[in-house]
mmCIF file with all atom_site columns, C-alpha atoms in Angstrom:
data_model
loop_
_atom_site.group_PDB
_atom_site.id
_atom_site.type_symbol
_atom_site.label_atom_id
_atom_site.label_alt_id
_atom_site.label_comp_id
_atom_site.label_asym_id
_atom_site.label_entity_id
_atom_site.label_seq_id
_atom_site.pdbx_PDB_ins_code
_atom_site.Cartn_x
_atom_site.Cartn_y
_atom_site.Cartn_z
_atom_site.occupancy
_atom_site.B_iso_or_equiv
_atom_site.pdbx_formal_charge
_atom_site.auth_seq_id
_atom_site.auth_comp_id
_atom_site.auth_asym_id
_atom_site.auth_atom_id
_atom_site.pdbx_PDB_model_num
ATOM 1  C CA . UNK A 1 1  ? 80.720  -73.934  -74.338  1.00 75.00 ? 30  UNK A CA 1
ATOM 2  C CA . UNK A 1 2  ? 77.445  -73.871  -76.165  1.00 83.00 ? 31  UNK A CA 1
ATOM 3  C CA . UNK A 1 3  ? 77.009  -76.062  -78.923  1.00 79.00 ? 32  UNK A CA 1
ATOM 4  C CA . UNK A 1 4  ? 80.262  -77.917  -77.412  1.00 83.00 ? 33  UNK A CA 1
ATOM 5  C CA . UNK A 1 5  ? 77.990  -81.561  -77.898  1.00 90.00 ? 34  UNK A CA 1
ATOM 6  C CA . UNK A 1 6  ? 76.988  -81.147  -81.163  1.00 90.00 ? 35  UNK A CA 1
ATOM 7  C CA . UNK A 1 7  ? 80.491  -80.452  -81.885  1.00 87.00 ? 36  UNK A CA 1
ATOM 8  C CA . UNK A 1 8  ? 82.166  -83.763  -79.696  1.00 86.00 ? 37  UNK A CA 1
ATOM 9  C CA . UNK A 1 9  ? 79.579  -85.730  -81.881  1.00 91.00 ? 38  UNK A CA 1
ATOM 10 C CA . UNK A 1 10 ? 80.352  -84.621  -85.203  1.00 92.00 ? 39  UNK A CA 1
ATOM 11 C CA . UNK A 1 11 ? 84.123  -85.212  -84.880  1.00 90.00 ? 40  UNK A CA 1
ATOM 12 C CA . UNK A 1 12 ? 82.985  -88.526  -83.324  1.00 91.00 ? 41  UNK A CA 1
ATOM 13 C CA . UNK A 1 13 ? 81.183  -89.678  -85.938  1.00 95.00 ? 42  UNK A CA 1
ATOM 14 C CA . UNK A 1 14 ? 84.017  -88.168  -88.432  1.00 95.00 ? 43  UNK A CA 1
ATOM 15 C CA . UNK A 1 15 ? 86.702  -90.109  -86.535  1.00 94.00 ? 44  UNK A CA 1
ATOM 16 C CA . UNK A 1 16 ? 83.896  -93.032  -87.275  1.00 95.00 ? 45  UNK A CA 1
ATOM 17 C CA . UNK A 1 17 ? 84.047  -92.902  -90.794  1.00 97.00 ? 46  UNK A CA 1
ATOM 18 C CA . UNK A 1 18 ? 87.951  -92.148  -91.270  1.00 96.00 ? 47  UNK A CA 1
ATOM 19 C CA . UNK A 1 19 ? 88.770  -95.116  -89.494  1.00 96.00 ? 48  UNK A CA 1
ATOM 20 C CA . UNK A 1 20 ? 86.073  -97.070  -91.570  1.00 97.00 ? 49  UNK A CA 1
ATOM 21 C CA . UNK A 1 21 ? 87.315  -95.904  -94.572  1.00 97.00 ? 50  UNK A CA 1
ATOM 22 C CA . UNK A 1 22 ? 90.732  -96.886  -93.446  1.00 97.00 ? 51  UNK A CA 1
ATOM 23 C CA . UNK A 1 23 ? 89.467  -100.650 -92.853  1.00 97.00 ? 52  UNK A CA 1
ATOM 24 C CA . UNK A 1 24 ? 87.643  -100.408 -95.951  1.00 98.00 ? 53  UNK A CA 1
ATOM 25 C CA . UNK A 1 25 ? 90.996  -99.575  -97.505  1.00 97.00 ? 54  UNK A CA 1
ATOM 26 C CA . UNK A 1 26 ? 92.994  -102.301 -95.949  1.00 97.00 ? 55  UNK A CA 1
ATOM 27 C CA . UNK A 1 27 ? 90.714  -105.022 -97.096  1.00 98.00 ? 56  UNK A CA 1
ATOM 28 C CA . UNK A 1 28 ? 90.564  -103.635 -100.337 1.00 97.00 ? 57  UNK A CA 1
ATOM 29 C CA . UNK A 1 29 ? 94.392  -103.441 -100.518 1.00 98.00 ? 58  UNK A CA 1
ATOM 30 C CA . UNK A 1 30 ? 94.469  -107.517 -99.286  1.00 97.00 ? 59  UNK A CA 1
ATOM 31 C CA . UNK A 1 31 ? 92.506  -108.202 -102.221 1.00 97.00 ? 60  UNK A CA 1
ATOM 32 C CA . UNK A 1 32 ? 95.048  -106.481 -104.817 1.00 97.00 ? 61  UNK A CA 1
ATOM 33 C CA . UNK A 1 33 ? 97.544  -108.127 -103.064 1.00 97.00 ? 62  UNK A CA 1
ATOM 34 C CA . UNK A 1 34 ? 96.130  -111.751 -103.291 1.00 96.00 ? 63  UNK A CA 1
ATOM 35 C CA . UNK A 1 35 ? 94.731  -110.940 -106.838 1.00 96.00 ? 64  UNK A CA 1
ATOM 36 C CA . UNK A 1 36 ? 98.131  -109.380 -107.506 1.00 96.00 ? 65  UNK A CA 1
ATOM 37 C CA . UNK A 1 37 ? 99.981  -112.397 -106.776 1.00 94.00 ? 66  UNK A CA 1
ATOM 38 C CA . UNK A 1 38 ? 97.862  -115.073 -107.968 1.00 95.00 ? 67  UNK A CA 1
ATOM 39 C CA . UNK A 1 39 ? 97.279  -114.047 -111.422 1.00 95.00 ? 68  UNK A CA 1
ATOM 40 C CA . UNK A 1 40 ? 100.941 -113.400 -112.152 1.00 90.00 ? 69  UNK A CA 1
ATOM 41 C CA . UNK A 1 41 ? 100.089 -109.471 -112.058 1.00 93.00 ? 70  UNK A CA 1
ATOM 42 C CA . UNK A 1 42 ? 102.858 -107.619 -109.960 1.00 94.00 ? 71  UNK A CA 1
ATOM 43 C CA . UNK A 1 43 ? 101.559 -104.474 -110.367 1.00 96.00 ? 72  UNK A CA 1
ATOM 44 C CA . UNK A 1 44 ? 98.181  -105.100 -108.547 1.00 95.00 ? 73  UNK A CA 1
ATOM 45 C CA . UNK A 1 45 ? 99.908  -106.634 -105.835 1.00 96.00 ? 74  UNK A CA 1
ATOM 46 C CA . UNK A 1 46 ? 102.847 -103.904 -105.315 1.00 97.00 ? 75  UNK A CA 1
ATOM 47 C CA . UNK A 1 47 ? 99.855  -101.378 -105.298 1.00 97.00 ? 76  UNK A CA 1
ATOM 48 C CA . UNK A 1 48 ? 97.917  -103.123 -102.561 1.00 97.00 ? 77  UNK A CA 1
ATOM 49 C CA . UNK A 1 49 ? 101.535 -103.142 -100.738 1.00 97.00 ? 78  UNK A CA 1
ATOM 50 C CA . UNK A 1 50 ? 101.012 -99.360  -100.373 1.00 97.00 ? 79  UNK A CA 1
ATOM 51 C CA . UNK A 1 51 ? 97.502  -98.727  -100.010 1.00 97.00 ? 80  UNK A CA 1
ATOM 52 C CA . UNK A 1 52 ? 97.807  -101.341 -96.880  1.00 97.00 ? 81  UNK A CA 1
ATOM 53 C CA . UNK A 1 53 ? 100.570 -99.439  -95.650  1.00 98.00 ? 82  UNK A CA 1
ATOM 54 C CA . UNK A 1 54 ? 98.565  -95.794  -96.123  1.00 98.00 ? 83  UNK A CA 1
ATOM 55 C CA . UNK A 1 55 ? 95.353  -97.801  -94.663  1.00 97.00 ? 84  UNK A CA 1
ATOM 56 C CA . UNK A 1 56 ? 97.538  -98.486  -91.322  1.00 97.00 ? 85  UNK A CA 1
ATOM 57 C CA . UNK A 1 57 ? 98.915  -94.878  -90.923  1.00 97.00 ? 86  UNK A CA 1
ATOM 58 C CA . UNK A 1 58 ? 95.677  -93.327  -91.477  1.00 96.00 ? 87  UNK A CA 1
ATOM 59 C CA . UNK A 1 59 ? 93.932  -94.947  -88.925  1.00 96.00 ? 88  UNK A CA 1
ATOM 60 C CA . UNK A 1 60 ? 96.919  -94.491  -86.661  1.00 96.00 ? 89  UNK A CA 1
ATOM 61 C CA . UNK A 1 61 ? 96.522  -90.790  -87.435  1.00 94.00 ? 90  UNK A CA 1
ATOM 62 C CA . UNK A 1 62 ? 93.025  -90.937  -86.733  1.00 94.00 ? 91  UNK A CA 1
ATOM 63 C CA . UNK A 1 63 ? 93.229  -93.215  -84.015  1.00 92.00 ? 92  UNK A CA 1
ATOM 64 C CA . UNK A 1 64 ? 95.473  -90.711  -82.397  1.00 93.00 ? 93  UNK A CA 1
ATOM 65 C CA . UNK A 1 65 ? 94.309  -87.256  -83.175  1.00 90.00 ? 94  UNK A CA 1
ATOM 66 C CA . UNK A 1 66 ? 92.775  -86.516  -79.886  1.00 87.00 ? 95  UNK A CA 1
ATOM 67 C CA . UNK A 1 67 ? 96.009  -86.755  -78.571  1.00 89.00 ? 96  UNK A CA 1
ATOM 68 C CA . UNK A 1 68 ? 98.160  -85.228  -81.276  1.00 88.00 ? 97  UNK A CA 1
ATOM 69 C CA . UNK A 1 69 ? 95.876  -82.063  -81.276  1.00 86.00 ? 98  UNK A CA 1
ATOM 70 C CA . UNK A 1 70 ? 95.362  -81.972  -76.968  1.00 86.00 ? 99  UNK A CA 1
ATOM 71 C CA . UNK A 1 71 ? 99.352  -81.938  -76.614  1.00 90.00 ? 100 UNK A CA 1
ATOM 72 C CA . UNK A 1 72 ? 99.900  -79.269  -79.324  1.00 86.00 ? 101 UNK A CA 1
ATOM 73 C CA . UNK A 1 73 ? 97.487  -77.179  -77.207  1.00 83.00 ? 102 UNK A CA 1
ATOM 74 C CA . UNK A 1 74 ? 99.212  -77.835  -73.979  1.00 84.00 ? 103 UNK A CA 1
ATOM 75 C CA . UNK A 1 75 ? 102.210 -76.616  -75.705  1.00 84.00 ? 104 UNK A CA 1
ATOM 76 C CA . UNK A 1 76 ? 101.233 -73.568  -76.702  1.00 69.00 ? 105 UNK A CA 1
#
């Protein structure tokens, strides 16, 4: 398909980013935790609780969306 390389490199590098900003996200949610906790602030750290648990399941998504799209187009 013509322009099939340009394509596999822009969802590369998108895949790229998502799962950097889903690191980027995890290690921000760490430090709310560890703020959170040491500076009596339960808030913060209940917040980082969920943003660490978003972080994880968006880079499994990510991760995995090769997959997840090449079996829904076997199905069909």
């Amino acid at each position: 398909m013509p322009g099939g390389q340009a394509l596999d490199t822009l969802l590369s590098w998108a895949m790229y980013l998502g799962l950097t900003a889903c690191v980027l996200g995890a290690i921000g949610a760490g430090a709310a935790i560890g703020v959170g906790s040491l500076s009596s602030r339960p808030h913060w750290a209940e917040r980082g609780k969920v943003a660490l648990v978003f972080s994880v399941i968006g880079a499994i998504v990510v991760g995995s969306a090769v997959s997840i799209v090449n079996t829904g187009f076997g199905m069909a």
